CSV table of C-alpha atoms and ligand atoms in Angstrom, one decimal:
chain,number,residue,atom,x,y,z
A,1247,MET,CA,0.0,0.0,0.0
A,1248,LEU,CA,2.9,2.3,0.7
A,1249,GLY,CA,4.6,1.6,-2.6
A,1250,LYS,CA,3.5,4.9,-4.2
A,1251,ILE,CA,4.8,7.1,-1.5
A,1252,MET,CA,7.9,5.2,-0.3
A,1253,LYS,CA,11.0,3.9,-2.1
A,1254,ASP,CA,13.0,1.2,-0.4
A,1255,GLY,CA,11.1,1.8,2.8
A,1256,LYS,CA,12.0,5.4,2.9
A,1257,THR,CA,10.3,8.6,1.9
A,1258,LEU,CA,10.6,12.4,1.5
A,1259,ILE,CA,7.3,14.2,1.6
A,1260,LEU,CA,6.8,17.9,0.8
A,1261,ALA,CA,4.4,19.4,3.3
A,1262,TYR,CA,2.3,22.4,2.2
A,1263,ASP,CA,-0.6,22.6,4.7
A,1264,GLN,CA,0.9,25.6,6.5
A,1265,GLY,CA,-1.4,28.1,4.7
A,1266,LEU,CA,-4.2,26.7,6.9
A,1267,GLU,CA,-2.2,25.7,9.9
A,1268,HIS,CA,-0.1,28.9,10.2
A,1269,GLY,CA,-1.5,31.4,7.7
A,1270,PRO,CA,0.3,33.6,5.2
A,1271,SER,CA,3.0,34.6,7.6
A,1272,ASP,CA,5.0,31.5,6.4
A,1273,PHE,CA,4.9,32.7,2.8
A,1274,ASP,CA,6.7,35.1,0.4
A,1275,GLU,CA,5.8,36.2,-3.1
A,1276,LYS,CA,7.0,32.9,-4.6
A,1277,ASN,CA,6.0,30.2,-2.2
A,1278,VAL,CA,2.5,31.6,-1.7
A,1279,ASN,CA,1.7,30.2,-5.1
A,1280,PRO,CA,0.9,26.4,-5.0
A,1281,GLU,CA,2.2,26.1,-8.6
A,1282,TYR,CA,5.7,27.0,-7.2
A,1283,ILE,CA,5.4,24.1,-4.7
A,1284,LEU,CA,4.2,21.7,-7.4
A,1285,LYS,CA,7.2,22.6,-9.5
A,1286,ILE,CA,9.6,21.8,-6.5
A,1287,ALA,CA,7.7,18.6,-5.8
A,1288,LYS,CA,8.1,17.4,-9.4
A,1289,GLU,CA,11.6,18.6,-10.1
A,1290,GLY,CA,12.8,17.5,-6.6
A,1291,LYS,CA,11.3,14.0,-7.2
A,1292,PHE,CA,9.5,14.1,-3.9
A,1293,ASN,CA,7.7,10.9,-2.9
A,1294,ALA,CA,4.6,12.8,-2.1
A,1295,VAL,CA,3.1,16.3,-1.6
A,1296,ALA,CA,0.7,17.0,1.3
A,1297,PHE,CA,-2.2,19.4,0.6
A,1298,HIS,CA,-5.5,20.3,2.0
A,1299,LYS,CA,-8.5,19.6,-0.3
A,1300,GLY,CA,-8.9,23.2,-1.6
A,1301,ILE,CA,-5.5,23.2,-3.2
A,1302,ALA,CA,-5.9,19.6,-4.4
A,1303,GLU,CA,-9.2,20.6,-6.1
A,1304,LYS,CA,-7.9,23.8,-7.8
A,1305,TYR,CA,-4.6,22.4,-8.9
A,1306,ARG,CA,-5.4,18.8,-9.5
A,1307,GLU,CA,-4.3,18.7,-13.1
A,1308,LEU,CA,-0.9,20.2,-12.2
A,1309,ILE,CA,-0.2,17.6,-9.5
A,1310,LYS,CA,2.4,15.2,-10.9
A,1311,THR,CA,3.6,13.9,-7.6
A,1312,PRO,CA,1.7,11.3,-5.4
A,1313,LEU,CA,-0.8,13.2,-3.3
A,1314,VAL,CA,-1.3,13.0,0.5
A,1315,LEU,CA,-4.6,14.7,1.2
A,1316,LYS,CA,-5.0,16.2,4.7
A,1317,LEU,CA,-8.5,15.4,6.0
A,1318,ASN,CA,-8.5,17.7,9.0
A,1319,GLY,CA,-7.1,21.1,9.8
A,1320,LYS,CA,-7.3,24.2,11.9
A,1321,THR,CA,-5.8,27.7,12.2
A,1322,ASN,CA,-3.3,28.7,14.9
A,1323,ILE,CA,-5.4,31.7,16.1
A,1324,SER,CA,-7.0,30.1,19.1
A,1325,LYS,CA,-4.7,29.5,22.1
A,1326,GLU,CA,-7.1,27.0,23.7
A,1327,ASP,CA,-6.3,23.2,23.7
A,1328,PRO,CA,-6.3,22.2,20.1
A,1329,ILE,CA,-8.7,20.1,18.0
A,1330,SER,CA,-8.5,19.8,14.3
A,1331,PRO,CA,-11.9,19.2,12.8
A,1332,THR,CA,-12.4,16.9,9.8
A,1333,VAL,CA,-12.8,19.1,6.7
A,1334,CYS,CA,-12.6,16.4,4.0
A,1335,SER,CA,-13.8,12.8,3.7
A,1336,VAL,CA,-12.0,9.7,2.5
A,1337,GLU,CA,-14.5,9.6,-0.3
A,1338,GLU,CA,-13.5,13.0,-1.5
A,1339,ALA,CA,-9.8,12.0,-1.2
A,1340,VAL,CA,-10.5,9.1,-3.5
A,1341,LYS,CA,-12.3,11.4,-6.0
A,1342,LEU,CA,-9.2,13.7,-5.9
A,1343,LYS,CA,-7.0,10.7,-6.6
A,1344,ALA,CA,-5.2,10.9,-3.4
A,1345,ASP,CA,-2.5,8.2,-2.8
A,1346,ALA,CA,-2.7,8.5,1.0
A,1347,ILE,CA,-4.7,10.4,3.6
A,1348,GLY,CA,-3.2,12.6,6.3
A,1349,PHE,CA,-4.7,13.4,9.7
A,1350,THR,CA,-3.4,15.4,12.7
A,1351,LEU,CA,-3.9,14.2,16.2
A,1352,TYR,CA,-3.2,16.4,19.2
A,1353,ILE,CA,-2.5,13.9,22.0
A,1354,GLY,CA,-2.9,15.3,25.5
A,1355,SER,CA,-5.4,18.0,24.4
A,1356,GLU,CA,-8.6,18.1,26.4
A,1357,TYR,CA,-10.3,17.2,23.1
A,1358,GLU,CA,-8.2,14.1,22.6
A,1359,TYR,CA,-11.3,11.8,22.9
A,1360,LYS,CA,-13.1,13.7,20.1
A,1361,ILE,CA,-9.9,13.6,17.9
A,1362,PHE,CA,-9.6,9.9,18.4
A,1363,GLU,CA,-13.3,9.3,17.6
A,1364,GLU,CA,-12.9,11.3,14.4
A,1365,PHE,CA,-9.7,9.5,13.4
A,1366,ALA,CA,-11.3,6.1,14.1
A,1367,LYS,CA,-14.0,6.8,11.5
A,1368,VAL,CA,-11.5,8.1,8.9
A,1369,GLN,CA,-9.0,5.2,9.6
A,1370,LYS,CA,-11.8,2.6,9.0
A,1371,GLU,CA,-12.9,4.3,5.8
A,1372,ALA,CA,-9.4,4.7,4.5
A,1373,ARG,CA,-8.8,0.9,5.1
A,1374,ARG,CA,-11.9,0.2,3.1
A,1375,LYS,CA,-10.6,2.2,0.2
A,1376,HIS,CA,-7.1,0.8,0.5
A,1377,LEU,CA,-5.5,4.2,1.1
A,1378,PRO,CA,-2.4,4.5,3.4
A,1379,ILE,CA,-2.8,6.6,6.5
A,1380,ILE,CA,-0.3,9.2,7.6
A,1381,THR,CA,-0.8,10.7,11.0
A,1382,TRP,CA,0.7,13.9,12.2
A,1383,ILE,CA,0.9,13.3,16.0
A,1384,TYR,CA,1.7,16.3,18.2
A,1385,PRO,CA,1.4,16.3,22.0
A,1386,ARG,CA,-0.3,19.7,22.7
A,1387,GLY,CA,-2.4,21.5,25.2
A,1388,LYS,CA,-2.4,22.7,28.8
A,1389,ALA,CA,-1.6,19.2,30.1
A,1390,VAL,CA,1.5,19.0,27.8
A,1391,GLY,CA,2.7,22.6,28.3
A,1392,LYS,CA,6.3,22.8,27.3
A,1393,ASN,CA,6.9,19.0,27.5
A,1394,GLU,CA,6.1,18.2,23.9
A,1395,GLY,CA,9.5,16.5,23.5
A,1396,LYS,CA,9.0,14.2,26.5
A,1397,TYR,CA,6.1,12.6,24.7
A,1398,MET,CA,7.8,11.8,21.4
A,1399,ALA,CA,7.9,8.0,21.9
A,1400,TYR,CA,4.3,8.1,23.2
A,1401,ALA,CA,3.2,10.0,20.1
A,1402,ALA,CA,4.8,7.2,17.9
A,1403,ARG,CA,3.2,4.5,19.9
A,1404,VAL,CA,-0.2,6.2,19.7
A,1405,GLY,CA,0.2,6.1,15.9
A,1406,LEU,CA,0.8,2.3,16.0
A,1407,GLU,CA,-2.0,1.7,18.4
A,1408,LEU,CA,-4.6,3.7,16.4
A,1409,GLY,CA,-3.7,2.2,13.0
A,1410,ALA,CA,-1.4,4.6,11.2
A,1411,ASP,CA,0.9,3.4,8.5
A,1412,ILE,CA,3.3,6.4,8.6
A,1413,ILE,CA,3.6,8.5,11.8
A,1414,LYS,CA,4.9,12.0,11.5
A,1415,ILE,CA,6.3,13.4,14.7
A,1416,LYS,CA,8.5,16.3,15.8
A,1417,TYR,CA,12.1,15.4,16.7
A,1418,ASN,CA,13.0,16.5,20.2
A,1419,GLY,CA,16.7,16.6,19.4
A,1420,ASN,CA,17.7,13.5,21.4
A,1421,ALA,CA,18.7,10.6,19.1
A,1422,ARG,CA,18.3,7.9,21.7
A,1423,ASP,CA,14.7,9.1,22.4
A,1424,LEU,CA,14.1,8.9,18.7
A,1425,ALA,CA,15.4,5.4,18.4
A,1426,TRP,CA,13.0,4.5,21.2
A,1427,ALA,CA,10.1,6.2,19.4
A,1428,VAL,CA,10.9,4.2,16.3
A,1429,GLU,CA,10.8,1.0,18.2
A,1430,ASN,CA,7.5,2.0,19.7
A,1431,ALA,CA,6.1,2.6,16.3
A,1432,GLY,CA,6.6,-1.1,15.5
A,1433,LYS,CA,5.8,-1.9,11.9
A,1434,ALA,CA,4.5,1.6,11.3
A,1435,LYS,CA,7.0,4.0,9.7
A,1436,VAL,CA,8.2,7.2,11.5
A,1437,VAL,CA,8.9,10.4,9.6
A,1438,ILE,CA,10.0,13.7,11.1
A,1439,ALA,CA,8.7,17.2,10.6
A,1440,GLY,CA,11.0,19.9,9.4
A,1441,GLY,CA,10.1,22.8,11.7
A,1442,VAL,CA,11.0,26.5,11.2
A,1443,LYS,CA,13.6,27.3,8.6
A,1444,SER,CA,17.1,26.6,10.0
A,1445,LYS,CA,20.7,26.8,8.7
A,1446,GLU,CA,21.3,24.2,6.1
A,1447,SER,CA,24.3,22.5,7.9
A,1448,LYS,CA,22.1,22.2,11.0
A,1449,LEU,CA,19.3,20.7,9.1
A,1450,LEU,CA,21.5,18.2,7.3
A,1451,ASN,CA,23.1,17.1,10.5
A,1452,GLN,CA,19.6,16.6,12.0
A,1453,VAL,CA,18.6,14.5,9.0
A,1454,ARG,CA,21.7,12.3,9.5
A,1455,GLU,CA,20.8,11.9,13.1
A,1456,ILE,CA,17.2,11.1,12.3
A,1457,MET,CA,18.1,8.4,9.8
A,1458,ASP,CA,20.7,6.9,12.0
A,1459,ALA,CA,18.0,6.6,14.7
A,1460,GLY,CA,15.9,4.4,12.3
A,1461,ALA,CA,13.4,6.9,11.0
A,1462,ALA,CA,12.0,6.3,7.5
A,1463,GLY,CA,12.5,9.9,6.3
A,1464,MET,CA,11.0,13.4,6.5
A,1465,ALA,CA,7.8,15.2,5.8
A,1466,ILE,CA,9.1,18.7,5.5
A,1467,GLY,CA,7.9,22.0,4.3
A,1468,ARG,CA,9.4,25.4,5.2
A,1469,ASN,CA,13.0,24.2,5.1
A,1470,ILE,CA,12.4,23.4,1.4
A,1471,TRP,CA,10.1,25.9,0.0
A,1472,GLN,CA,11.5,28.9,2.0
A,1473,ALA,CA,15.0,27.9,0.8
A,1474,LYS,CA,16.9,30.0,-1.9
A,1475,ASP,CA,17.7,26.7,-3.7
A,1476,PRO,CA,14.9,24.3,-2.9
A,1477,ILE,CA,16.1,21.6,-5.4
A,1478,GLY,CA,19.7,21.7,-4.1
A,1479,ILE,CA,18.7,21.2,-0.5
A,1480,THR,CA,16.2,18.5,-1.5
A,1481,GLU,CA,19.0,16.6,-3.3
A,1482,ARG,CA,21.3,16.9,-0.3
A,1483,ILE,CA,18.6,15.5,2.0
A,1484,GLN,CA,17.8,12.7,-0.4
A,1485,LYS,CA,21.5,11.7,-0.4
A,1486,ILE,CA,21.3,11.3,3.3
A,1487,ILE,CA,18.0,9.5,3.4
A,1488,TRP,CA,18.9,7.0,0.7
A,1489,ARG,CA,22.6,7.0,1.6
A,1490,ARG,CA,23.8,7.6,-1.9
B,296,LIG,P1,7.4,22.2,8.4
B,296,LIG,O1,8.4,21.2,7.9
B,296,LIG,O2,7.2,23.4,7.6
B,296,LIG,O3,7.6,22.4,9.9
B,296,LIG,O4,6.0,21.5,8.3
B,296,LIG,C1,5.7,20.3,9.1
B,296,LIG,C2,4.3,20.5,9.7
B,296,LIG,O5,3.9,19.3,10.3
B,296,LIG,C3,3.2,20.9,8.7
B,296,LIG,O6,2.8,19.8,8.0
B,296,LIG,C4,2.2,21.6,9.6
B,296,LIG,O7,1.5,22.5,8.9
B,296,LIG,C5,3.0,22.2,10.6
B,296,LIG,O8,4.3,21.5,10.7
B,296,LIG,C6,2.4,22.2,11.9
B,296,LIG,O9,3.3,22.7,12.9
B,296,LIG,P2,2.8,23.3,14.3
B,296,LIG,O10,1.7,22.5,14.8
B,296,LIG,O11,4.0,23.2,15.2
B,296,LIG,O12,2.5,24.7,14.0
């Protein structure tokens, strides 16, 4: 099932859901345009690109890269415990020729029970349609506070327990913790989010560390499409992921 979005058990996914999740503050004149992202996805030979449904609908004929369709989303305006409502169905994902579905779960949020209920429905439907499931799992909310990193392995385990195929988590910077998170994910694959744009050398060292810890790759956005040379940095990341 993962054949379209992974190569030799590894993957590099271009994330572009930030327009909803963060708003236009992440964008400049170039990367505000989804066509620019699609060009990077194609030329950079990404294994998949992650969009919300509006972009997938409007730009469908230009999407030449396997599509991960995000089925839930929210803005970052509210500072309450997060919940990301379902805004697209698995059926719509199939119509949009998605190759996988994406879903964000905020573990530790006071709305965790609702998030799990929503995800259970989506997970069941995606299985019926034979679509792989990628979960973004982020520990968030008052109960988590600044301890997001402490729950990295827990996030990975939640993905396995709830039926994800690929689990996207944030790296807490500790390679041993990440190796433990990967073990906790069992047969599910772990990929790491990119985070805010950082110095290229720092990012590449982090990718090395992540891959050595047993992760299957990255699902990364700003560090690619905010870069001056997106294809160059993509190729350098791919060299590390596939150890070329
Ligand atoms: P970046 O590589 O740009 O950090 O994107 C990864 C990602 O998971 C996006 O898919 C998502 O929009 C964003 O980070 C959410 O991050 P946060 O919840 O920390 O604002």
